[in-house]
mmCIF file of C-alpha atoms in Angstrom:
data_model
loop_
_atom_site.group_PDB
_atom_site.id
_atom_site.type_symbol
_atom_site.label_atom_id
_atom_site.label_comp_id
_atom_site.label_asym_id
_atom_site.label_seq_id
_atom_site.Cartn_x
_atom_site.Cartn_y
_atom_site.Cartn_z
ATOM 1 C CA MET A 30 -18.040 -2.681 -7.896
ATOM 2 C CA ASN A 31 -17.187 0.680 -6.306
ATOM 3 C CA GLN A 32 -17.072 0.461 -2.545
ATOM 4 C CA ARG A 33 -16.916 3.477 -0.264
ATOM 5 C CA THR A 34 -16.867 2.805 3.437
ATOM 6 C CA LEU A 35 -17.526 5.540 5.984
ATOM 7 C CA PHE A 36 -16.708 5.671 9.673
ATOM 8 C CA PRO A 37 -19.066 8.194 11.277
ATOM 9 C CA LEU A 38 -17.341 10.997 13.127
ATOM 10 C CA ALA A 39 -19.946 10.439 15.841
ATOM 11 C CA ALA A 40 -18.248 7.136 16.661
ATOM 12 C CA ALA A 41 -15.086 8.943 17.658
ATOM 13 C CA LEU A 42 -17.042 11.379 19.786
ATOM 14 C CA LEU A 43 -18.885 8.520 21.448
ATOM 15 C CA LEU A 44 -15.645 6.715 22.256
ATOM 16 C CA SER A 45 -14.262 9.920 23.713
ATOM 17 C CA ALA A 46 -17.357 10.458 25.808
ATOM 18 C CA CYS A 47 -17.130 6.938 27.214
ATOM 19 C CA SER A 48 -13.483 7.277 28.241
ATOM 20 C CA PRO A 49 -12.592 8.132 31.832
ATOM 21 C CA PRO A 50 -12.240 11.927 32.158
ATOM 22 C CA ASP A 51 -8.656 11.638 33.399
ATOM 23 C CA ALA A 52 -7.525 9.196 30.680
ATOM 24 C CA PRO A 53 -5.080 10.979 28.299
ATOM 25 C CA PRO A 54 -5.373 10.305 24.554
ATOM 26 C CA SER A 55 -2.881 7.905 23.017
ATOM 27 C CA ALA A 56 0.414 9.719 22.517
ATOM 28 C CA THR A 57 1.436 7.724 19.426
ATOM 29 C CA VAL A 58 -0.124 6.437 16.208
ATOM 30 C CA THR A 59 1.591 3.801 14.070
ATOM 31 C CA LEU A 60 1.401 4.001 10.269
ATOM 32 C CA MET A 61 2.288 1.118 7.954
ATOM 33 C CA THR A 62 2.522 0.589 4.216
ATOM 34 C CA PHE A 63 2.372 -2.949 2.816
ATOM 35 C CA ASN A 64 2.343 -4.142 -0.801
ATOM 36 C CA VAL A 65 0.736 -7.549 -0.276
ATOM 37 C CA GLU A 66 1.581 -8.807 -3.805
ATOM 38 C CA ASN A 67 -1.377 -10.009 -5.830
ATOM 39 C CA LEU A 68 -4.112 -10.431 -3.231
ATOM 40 C CA PHE A 69 -6.856 -11.810 -5.482
ATOM 41 C CA ASP A 70 -9.958 -13.837 -4.797
ATOM 42 C CA THR A 71 -10.552 -17.135 -6.614
ATOM 43 C CA ALA A 72 -13.239 -15.922 -9.060
ATOM 44 C CA ASP A 73 -12.868 -14.646 -12.619
ATOM 45 C CA ASP A 74 -14.237 -11.099 -12.459
ATOM 46 C CA PRO A 75 -15.500 -9.591 -15.735
ATOM 47 C CA GLY A 76 -13.356 -6.753 -17.018
ATOM 48 C CA LYS A 77 -10.247 -7.772 -15.074
ATOM 49 C CA ASP A 78 -7.158 -9.614 -16.259
ATOM 50 C CA ASP A 79 -7.266 -11.912 -13.244
ATOM 51 C CA GLU A 80 -7.233 -15.275 -15.042
ATOM 52 C CA THR A 81 -3.996 -16.295 -13.301
ATOM 53 C CA TYR A 82 -5.691 -16.281 -9.894
ATOM 54 C CA LEU A 83 -8.180 -19.071 -10.386
ATOM 55 C CA PRO A 84 -8.345 -22.669 -9.130
ATOM 56 C CA LEU A 85 -6.632 -25.088 -11.500
ATOM 57 C CA ALA A 86 -9.933 -26.831 -12.193
ATOM 58 C CA ALA A 87 -11.285 -23.591 -13.691
ATOM 59 C CA LYS A 88 -8.366 -23.337 -16.140
ATOM 60 C CA GLN A 89 -9.045 -26.502 -18.144
ATOM 61 C CA THR A 90 -10.691 -24.838 -21.117
ATOM 62 C CA ASP A 91 -9.501 -23.764 -24.547
ATOM 63 C CA ALA A 92 -10.729 -20.251 -23.809
ATOM 64 C CA HIS A 93 -8.488 -19.983 -20.758
ATOM 65 C CA VAL A 94 -5.456 -21.297 -22.635
ATOM 66 C CA GLU A 95 -6.088 -18.733 -25.379
ATOM 67 C CA LYS A 96 -6.158 -15.923 -22.802
ATOM 68 C CA CYS A 97 -2.819 -17.030 -21.369
ATOM 69 C CA ALA A 98 -1.029 -17.621 -24.664
ATOM 70 C CA PRO A 99 -0.186 -13.951 -25.490
ATOM 71 C CA ILE A 100 1.483 -13.282 -22.105
ATOM 72 C CA PRO A 101 5.095 -12.411 -23.064
ATOM 73 C CA VAL A 102 6.882 -13.334 -19.810
ATOM 74 C CA ASP A 103 7.406 -17.093 -19.463
ATOM 75 C CA ARG A 104 6.850 -17.268 -15.702
ATOM 76 C CA TRP A 105 3.692 -15.191 -15.877
ATOM 77 C CA ARG A 106 2.330 -17.296 -18.746
ATOM 78 C CA GLU A 107 3.066 -20.530 -16.857
ATOM 79 C CA ASP A 108 1.304 -19.172 -13.765
ATOM 80 C CA CYS A 109 -1.708 -18.251 -15.881
ATOM 81 C CA LEU A 110 -1.874 -21.832 -17.158
ATOM 82 C CA ALA A 111 -0.889 -23.873 -14.101
ATOM 83 C CA LEU A 112 -1.115 -21.863 -10.855
ATOM 84 C CA ASP A 113 -3.713 -23.434 -8.549
ATOM 85 C CA TRP A 114 -5.128 -20.393 -6.733
ATOM 86 C CA SER A 115 -7.583 -22.271 -4.512
ATOM 87 C CA ASP A 116 -9.539 -21.025 -1.530
ATOM 88 C CA ALA A 117 -7.120 -22.909 0.728
ATOM 89 C CA VAL A 118 -4.232 -20.988 -0.871
ATOM 90 C CA LEU A 119 -6.068 -17.696 -0.417
ATOM 91 C CA GLU A 120 -6.733 -18.484 3.248
ATOM 92 C CA HIS A 121 -3.035 -19.205 3.741
ATOM 93 C CA LYS A 122 -2.047 -16.010 1.931
ATOM 94 C CA LEU A 123 -4.347 -13.999 4.209
ATOM 95 C CA SER A 124 -2.937 -15.711 7.289
ATOM 96 C CA VAL A 125 0.696 -14.881 6.463
ATOM 97 C CA ILE A 126 -0.244 -11.285 5.608
ATOM 98 C CA ALA A 127 -1.884 -11.031 9.030
ATOM 99 C CA GLU A 128 1.104 -12.593 10.742
ATOM 100 C CA THR A 129 3.356 -10.063 9.039
ATOM 101 C CA ILE A 130 1.184 -7.145 10.156
ATOM 102 C CA ARG A 131 1.144 -8.467 13.730
ATOM 103 C CA GLN A 132 4.883 -7.926 14.018
ATOM 104 C CA ILE A 133 3.902 -4.408 15.089
ATOM 105 C CA PRO A 134 2.745 -4.916 18.716
ATOM 106 C CA GLY A 135 -1.023 -4.541 18.794
ATOM 107 C CA GLY A 136 -1.046 -3.926 15.039
ATOM 108 C CA PRO A 137 -0.492 -0.597 13.235
ATOM 109 C CA ASP A 138 -3.221 1.989 13.721
ATOM 110 C CA ILE A 139 -3.470 2.747 9.987
ATOM 111 C CA ILE A 140 -2.298 0.445 7.183
ATOM 112 C CA ALA A 141 -2.061 1.498 3.540
ATOM 113 C CA LEU A 142 -2.211 -1.639 1.378
ATOM 114 C CA GLN A 143 -1.451 -2.138 -2.307
ATOM 115 C CA GLU A 144 -2.298 -4.880 -4.838
ATOM 116 C CA VAL A 145 -5.690 -5.759 -3.353
ATOM 117 C CA GLU A 146 -8.379 -6.859 -5.798
ATOM 118 C CA HIS A 147 -11.362 -5.426 -3.930
ATOM 119 C CA ALA A 148 -12.716 -4.328 -0.553
ATOM 120 C CA ALA A 149 -14.261 -7.744 0.184
ATOM 121 C CA LEU A 150 -10.770 -9.227 0.449
ATOM 122 C CA LEU A 151 -9.703 -6.551 2.936
ATOM 123 C CA GLU A 152 -12.884 -7.306 4.862
ATOM 124 C CA ARG A 153 -11.981 -10.989 4.870
ATOM 125 C CA LEU A 154 -8.558 -10.090 6.273
ATOM 126 C CA ARG A 155 -10.003 -7.674 8.822
ATOM 127 C CA ALA A 156 -12.825 -9.904 10.050
ATOM 128 C CA GLY A 157 -10.741 -13.099 9.905
ATOM 129 C CA PRO A 158 -7.087 -13.290 10.974
ATOM 130 C CA LEU A 159 -7.008 -9.649 12.178
ATOM 131 C CA ALA A 160 -10.406 -9.722 13.910
ATOM 132 C CA ASP A 161 -9.096 -8.973 17.405
ATOM 133 C CA LEU A 162 -7.150 -5.844 16.412
ATOM 134 C CA GLY A 163 -10.177 -3.574 16.167
ATOM 135 C CA TYR A 164 -9.936 -2.310 12.592
ATOM 136 C CA GLY A 165 -12.986 -0.630 11.115
ATOM 137 C CA PRO A 166 -14.537 -1.546 7.759
ATOM 138 C CA ALA A 167 -12.172 -1.653 4.800
ATOM 139 C CA ILE A 168 -11.614 1.560 2.858
ATOM 140 C CA LEU A 169 -11.186 0.839 -0.857
ATOM 141 C CA ILE A 170 -12.623 2.336 -4.049
ATOM 142 C CA GLU A 171 -12.042 0.293 -7.163
ATOM 143 C CA GLY A 172 -10.064 2.018 -9.881
ATOM 144 C CA GLN A 173 -9.112 1.500 -13.518
ATOM 145 C CA ASP A 174 -6.150 -0.879 -13.306
ATOM 146 C CA ARG A 175 -6.759 -3.578 -15.906
ATOM 147 C CA ARG A 176 -5.556 -6.355 -13.594
ATOM 148 C CA GLY A 177 -7.918 -5.082 -10.932
ATOM 149 C CA ILE A 178 -5.354 -4.313 -8.239
ATOM 150 C CA ASP A 179 -6.247 -1.402 -5.973
ATOM 151 C CA VAL A 180 -5.019 0.547 -2.963
ATOM 152 C CA GLY A 181 -6.859 0.588 0.350
ATOM 153 C CA PHE A 182 -6.714 1.356 4.051
ATOM 154 C CA LEU A 183 -7.401 -0.534 7.240
ATOM 155 C CA SER A 184 -7.667 1.757 10.253
ATOM 156 C CA ARG A 185 -8.541 1.780 13.917
ATOM 157 C CA LEU A 186 -8.973 5.554 13.732
ATOM 158 C CA PRO A 187 -12.428 6.628 12.548
ATOM 159 C CA LEU A 188 -12.973 8.355 9.243
ATOM 160 C CA ALA A 189 -14.011 12.012 9.203
ATOM 161 C CA GLY A 190 -16.006 12.053 5.990
ATOM 162 C CA GLU A 191 -15.968 9.952 2.842
ATOM 163 C CA ALA A 192 -12.904 8.506 1.151
ATOM 164 C CA VAL A 193 -12.181 9.700 -2.393
ATOM 165 C CA LEU A 194 -10.204 8.078 -5.216
ATOM 166 C CA HIS A 195 -8.302 10.559 -7.399
ATOM 167 C CA PRO A 196 -7.475 8.937 -10.768
ATOM 168 C CA LEU A 197 -4.060 9.507 -12.297
ATOM 169 C CA GLU A 198 -4.148 10.666 -15.915
ATOM 170 C CA PHE A 199 -1.324 10.132 -18.412
ATOM 171 C CA PRO A 200 -2.401 11.718 -21.717
ATOM 172 C CA GLU A 201 1.131 11.342 -23.109
ATOM 173 C CA HIS A 202 0.933 7.565 -22.582
ATOM 174 C CA PRO A 203 -2.645 6.472 -23.365
ATOM 175 C CA ASP A 204 -1.518 2.896 -24.031
ATOM 176 C CA ARG A 205 -0.101 2.670 -20.494
ATOM 177 C CA GLN A 206 -3.067 4.268 -18.720
ATOM 178 C CA PRO A 207 -4.752 0.917 -17.898
ATOM 179 C CA ASP A 208 -1.680 -0.157 -15.904
ATOM 180 C CA THR A 209 -2.087 2.593 -13.276
ATOM 181 C CA ARG A 210 -3.822 3.176 -9.961
ATOM 182 C CA GLY A 211 -5.347 6.339 -8.496
ATOM 183 C CA VAL A 212 -4.537 8.061 -5.187
ATOM 184 C CA LEU A 213 -6.935 7.120 -2.385
ATOM 185 C CA GLU A 214 -7.574 10.006 0.030
ATOM 186 C CA ALA A 215 -9.060 9.423 3.482
ATOM 187 C CA THR A 216 -9.141 11.671 6.543
ATOM 188 C CA PHE A 217 -8.901 10.131 9.991
ATOM 189 C CA VAL A 218 -9.724 11.427 13.474
ATOM 190 C CA LEU A 219 -6.626 11.447 15.659
ATOM 191 C CA PRO A 220 -6.843 10.482 19.334
ATOM 192 C CA ASP A 221 -6.763 14.158 20.365
ATOM 193 C CA GLY A 222 -9.639 15.017 17.998
ATOM 194 C CA GLY A 223 -7.448 16.529 15.282
ATOM 195 C CA LEU A 224 -7.597 15.429 11.666
ATOM 196 C CA LEU A 225 -5.017 13.475 9.662
ATOM 197 C CA THR A 226 -5.400 13.036 5.898
ATOM 198 C CA GLY A 227 -3.789 9.968 4.382
ATOM 199 C CA PHE A 228 -3.028 9.285 0.721
ATOM 200 C CA ALA A 229 -2.597 5.636 -0.290
ATOM 201 C CA VAL A 230 -0.615 5.300 -3.522
ATOM 202 C CA HIS A 231 0.723 2.752 -5.986
ATOM 203 C CA PHE A 232 2.627 4.679 -8.656
ATOM 204 C CA PRO A 233 3.440 3.356 -12.159
ATOM 205 C CA ALA A 234 5.968 0.497 -12.152
ATOM 206 C CA PRO A 235 9.676 1.108 -12.891
ATOM 207 C CA PHE A 236 9.430 -0.276 -16.429
ATOM 208 C CA HIS A 237 7.182 2.689 -17.296
ATOM 209 C CA PRO A 238 8.872 6.002 -18.229
ATOM 210 C CA THR A 239 10.135 8.213 -15.398
ATOM 211 C CA ASP A 240 7.865 11.046 -16.519
ATOM 212 C CA MET A 241 4.850 8.958 -15.467
ATOM 213 C CA ARG A 242 6.142 8.872 -11.894
ATOM 214 C CA VAL A 243 6.953 12.581 -12.119
ATOM 215 C CA ARG A 244 3.322 13.247 -13.006
ATOM 216 C CA ALA A 245 2.171 10.986 -10.153
ATOM 217 C CA TYR A 246 4.282 12.903 -7.598
ATOM 218 C CA GLU A 247 3.005 16.216 -8.973
ATOM 219 C CA HIS A 248 -0.562 14.948 -8.641
ATOM 220 C CA LEU A 249 0.057 13.884 -5.035
ATOM 221 C CA ASN A 250 1.615 17.257 -4.188
ATOM 222 C CA ALA A 251 -1.376 19.084 -5.682
ATOM 223 C CA LEU A 252 -3.727 17.023 -3.519
ATOM 224 C CA ARG A 253 -1.639 17.898 -0.441
ATOM 225 C CA ARG A 254 -1.730 21.611 -1.278
ATOM 226 C CA ALA A 255 -5.517 21.470 -1.606
ATOM 227 C CA LEU A 256 -5.916 20.480 2.055
ATOM 228 C CA PRO A 257 -6.677 23.053 4.769
ATOM 229 C CA ASP A 258 -3.635 24.859 6.148
ATOM 230 C CA ASP A 259 -4.044 23.276 9.598
ATOM 231 C CA ARG A 260 -4.133 19.666 8.321
ATOM 232 C CA HIS A 261 -1.533 17.022 9.123
ATOM 233 C CA ALA A 262 -1.018 14.635 6.193
ATOM 234 C CA PHE A 263 0.839 11.507 5.169
ATOM 235 C CA ALA A 264 1.277 9.547 1.969
ATOM 236 C CA ALA A 265 2.052 5.833 2.065
ATOM 237 C CA GLY A 266 2.434 3.118 -0.479
ATOM 238 C CA ASP A 267 4.480 1.729 -3.338
ATOM 239 C CA PHE A 268 6.021 4.743 -5.070
ATOM 240 C CA ASN A 269 7.970 2.488 -7.464
ATOM 241 C CA THR A 270 10.983 4.809 -7.443
ATOM 242 C CA THR A 271 14.141 2.717 -7.534
ATOM 243 C CA SER A 272 17.336 3.822 -5.828
ATOM 244 C CA ARG A 273 18.971 4.083 -9.254
ATOM 245 C CA GLU A 274 16.223 6.294 -10.660
ATOM 246 C CA ALA A 275 16.304 8.516 -7.569
ATOM 247 C CA ALA A 276 20.074 8.932 -7.887
ATOM 248 C CA GLU A 277 20.098 9.539 -11.637
ATOM 249 C CA THR A 278 17.125 11.910 -11.864
ATOM 250 C CA GLY A 279 17.033 13.635 -8.467
ATOM 251 C CA LEU A 280 13.324 12.838 -8.469
ATOM 252 C CA LEU A 281 12.935 12.684 -4.672
ATOM 253 C CA GLU A 282 15.054 15.780 -4.179
ATOM 254 C CA ARG A 283 12.884 17.752 -6.603
ATOM 255 C CA LEU A 284 9.414 16.416 -5.888
ATOM 256 C CA VAL A 285 9.392 14.871 -2.425
ATOM 257 C CA ARG A 286 11.776 16.446 0.066
ATOM 258 C CA PRO A 287 10.621 20.055 -0.468
ATOM 259 C CA ASP A 288 7.119 19.162 0.758
ATOM 260 C CA TRP A 289 7.465 15.919 2.697
ATOM 261 C CA THR A 290 9.629 14.245 5.316
ATOM 262 C CA VAL A 291 10.689 10.761 4.172
ATOM 263 C CA ALA A 292 9.988 8.620 7.236
ATOM 264 C CA HIS A 293 12.780 6.068 6.877
ATOM 265 C CA GLU A 294 15.319 8.873 6.505
ATOM 266 C CA THR A 295 14.568 10.031 10.069
ATOM 267 C CA GLY A 296 16.119 6.841 11.432
ATOM 268 C CA CYS A 297 15.544 3.223 10.403
ATOM 269 C CA ALA A 298 18.011 0.712 11.849
ATOM 270 C CA ASP A 299 18.854 -2.321 9.697
ATOM 271 C CA CYS A 300 16.756 -1.076 6.776
ATOM 272 C CA PRO A 301 18.450 -1.866 3.434
ATOM 273 C CA GLY A 302 15.208 -1.182 1.550
ATOM 274 C CA THR A 303 11.776 -2.697 1.053
ATOM 275 C CA GLN A 304 12.411 -4.409 -2.285
ATOM 276 C CA TYR A 305 15.390 -6.131 -3.888
ATOM 277 C CA TYR A 306 16.239 -6.328 -7.603
ATOM 278 C CA ALA A 307 18.337 -9.446 -8.184
ATOM 279 C CA ARG A 308 19.288 -8.471 -11.740
ATOM 280 C CA ASP A 309 20.931 -5.274 -10.448
ATOM 281 C CA ASP A 310 21.868 -6.619 -7.017
ATOM 282 C CA SER A 311 20.293 -3.461 -5.609
ATOM 283 C CA TRP A 312 17.918 -2.480 -2.814
ATOM 284 C CA SER A 313 15.278 0.237 -3.111
ATOM 285 C CA PHE A 314 12.716 1.864 -0.869
ATOM 286 C CA LEU A 315 9.956 1.407 -3.411
ATOM 287 C CA ASP A 316 7.645 1.577 -0.404
ATOM 288 C CA MET A 317 7.712 4.816 1.565
ATOM 289 C CA ILE A 318 5.794 6.763 4.172
ATOM 290 C CA LEU A 319 5.890 10.527 3.676
ATOM 291 C CA TRP A 320 4.910 13.021 6.371
ATOM 292 C CA SER A 321 3.732 16.616 6.027
ATOM 293 C CA PRO A 322 2.925 18.923 8.971
ATOM 294 C CA PRO A 323 0.321 21.705 8.717
ATOM 295 C CA ARG A 324 1.274 24.755 6.670
ATOM 296 C CA SER A 325 -0.065 26.881 9.515
ATOM 297 C CA LYS A 326 2.944 25.735 11.581
ATOM 298 C CA ASN A 327 0.587 24.576 14.321
ATOM 299 C CA ALA A 328 1.936 21.016 14.284
ATOM 300 C CA THR A 329 0.528 18.906 17.101
ATOM 301 C CA TRP A 330 1.879 15.602 15.710
ATOM 302 C CA ALA A 331 5.317 14.679 14.386
ATOM 303 C CA ILE A 332 7.340 11.610 13.383
ATOM 304 C CA ARG A 333 8.965 9.989 16.389
ATOM 305 C CA ALA A 334 12.686 9.913 15.712
ATOM 306 C CA ASP A 335 14.197 6.495 14.989
ATOM 307 C CA SER A 336 10.764 4.817 15.012
ATOM 308 C CA ALA A 337 10.782 3.707 11.358
ATOM 309 C CA ARG A 338 11.196 -0.046 10.981
ATOM 310 C CA LEU A 339 10.708 -2.910 8.560
ATOM 311 C CA ALA A 340 8.263 -5.625 9.569
ATOM 312 C CA ASN A 341 10.456 -8.390 8.144
ATOM 313 C CA LEU A 342 11.409 -10.747 10.961
ATOM 314 C CA LEU A 343 9.240 -13.723 9.988
ATOM 315 C CA PRO A 344 11.265 -16.581 8.470
ATOM 316 C CA ALA A 345 8.592 -16.887 5.769
ATOM 317 C CA GLN A 346 9.406 -13.369 4.542
ATOM 318 C CA LYS A 347 13.047 -14.054 3.649
ATOM 319 C CA THR A 348 14.894 -16.043 1.044
ATOM 320 C CA ALA A 349 18.087 -17.886 1.939
ATOM 321 C CA GLU A 350 19.931 -14.745 0.770
ATOM 322 C CA GLY A 351 17.950 -12.524 3.156
ATOM 323 C CA THR A 352 15.819 -10.784 0.535
ATOM 324 C CA PRO A 353 12.003 -10.500 0.330
ATOM 325 C CA ARG A 354 10.435 -13.851 -0.532
ATOM 326 C CA ARG A 355 7.509 -13.611 -2.909
ATOM 327 C CA TYR A 356 4.458 -15.729 -2.217
ATOM 328 C CA ASP A 357 4.436 -19.205 -3.796
ATOM 329 C CA ALA A 358 1.044 -20.895 -3.941
ATOM 330 C CA ALA A 359 2.391 -24.355 -4.828
ATOM 331 C CA SER A 360 4.573 -24.640 -1.718
ATOM 332 C CA LEU A 361 2.537 -22.305 0.522
ATOM 333 C CA SER A 362 5.697 -20.336 1.229
ATOM 334 C CA GLY A 363 6.738 -16.701 1.244
ATOM 335 C CA VAL A 364 4.583 -13.644 1.887
ATOM 336 C CA SER A 365 5.318 -10.831 -0.586
ATOM 337 C CA ASP A 366 8.120 -9.482 -2.758
ATOM 338 C CA HIS A 367 7.933 -6.302 -0.666
ATOM 339 C CA TRP A 368 8.643 -5.809 3.028
ATOM 340 C CA PRO A 369 6.245 -3.584 4.988
ATOM 341 C CA LEU A 370 7.499 -0.315 6.433
ATOM 342 C CA ALA A 371 6.098 1.250 9.616
ATOM 343 C CA VAL A 372 6.684 4.485 11.525
ATOM 344 C CA GLU A 373 5.216 6.147 14.597
ATOM 345 C CA ILE A 374 3.887 9.665 14.831
ATOM 346 C CA GLN A 375 3.604 11.184 18.275
ATOM 347 C CA SER A 376 1.638 13.978 19.868
ATOM 348 C CA THR A 377 3.726 17.055 20.599
ATOM 349 C CA GLN A 378 1.249 18.208 23.251
ATOM 350 C CA LYS A 379 1.934 17.702 26.927
ATOM 351 C CA GLN A 380 -0.099 14.817 28.311
#
């Protein structure tokens, strides 16, 4: 089910026309990235490996047990067999995701989300626990990931055109291709009428070879270069680049910093990282927001210094050790194994 959702540019013009003539446009826009960790519905969708996320009553068949048996990781296999992913659990999961997002006063203006099964779930989040925040219809195009997890956007800023999903291709690793997500491109109308192109990403996981992430960064950079010279742009999502990999390979130095500003490096108080690896006792900014001004040098928006922050103050988000607490359906606890990252961009024009 491919879903492409379009905000008409006319809506932005209409809102502008209805505003008082002396009302200045908003001087700031808040961006967020949030890996919501396995946001699935409760139905078994054909063509997806989503058997884990079903109600327990639907798992009492020999066919289901046979599907779970080959799973090599014990915890994942046990979840496939015994996790009770009911509608009540899904409602709770959506509610804690919304509560996490609401830590940003008034809600972020644009949210890039990862690990979402389909647009209907983002719609359920938008029209349910986030209904009062004014987000437009969900932006999500289903890709090729075999589990069915996708990237998407929720935005209060209108779309200027149609969103596009750019698949990532890994000809050197055909066996790993099904475990990848494309880059979702969407262009938004800023409060001053300018355009901002966003790229939502979820790069190959750390257990895949580094060269797969190299190719993903190169693909993202090519998409950025293809934009008009006067376009502001950002990329947000789960880049899956661990602190160890970044240090050992210089990957960010070679493929990110020449073209992008890394938002959390402009100032992020009390930010150890967005994800914690217990086996290495290490923090990483797997989740990043990258900013790129226009090549024409006519930048009218910029990152506001020291505005980057983690949305991680809910008790439900933290383990006793102070690390991200993954969601547990049995106890209705936790939120995600990633913490969301947010940053503000501000107009550089005099108001």
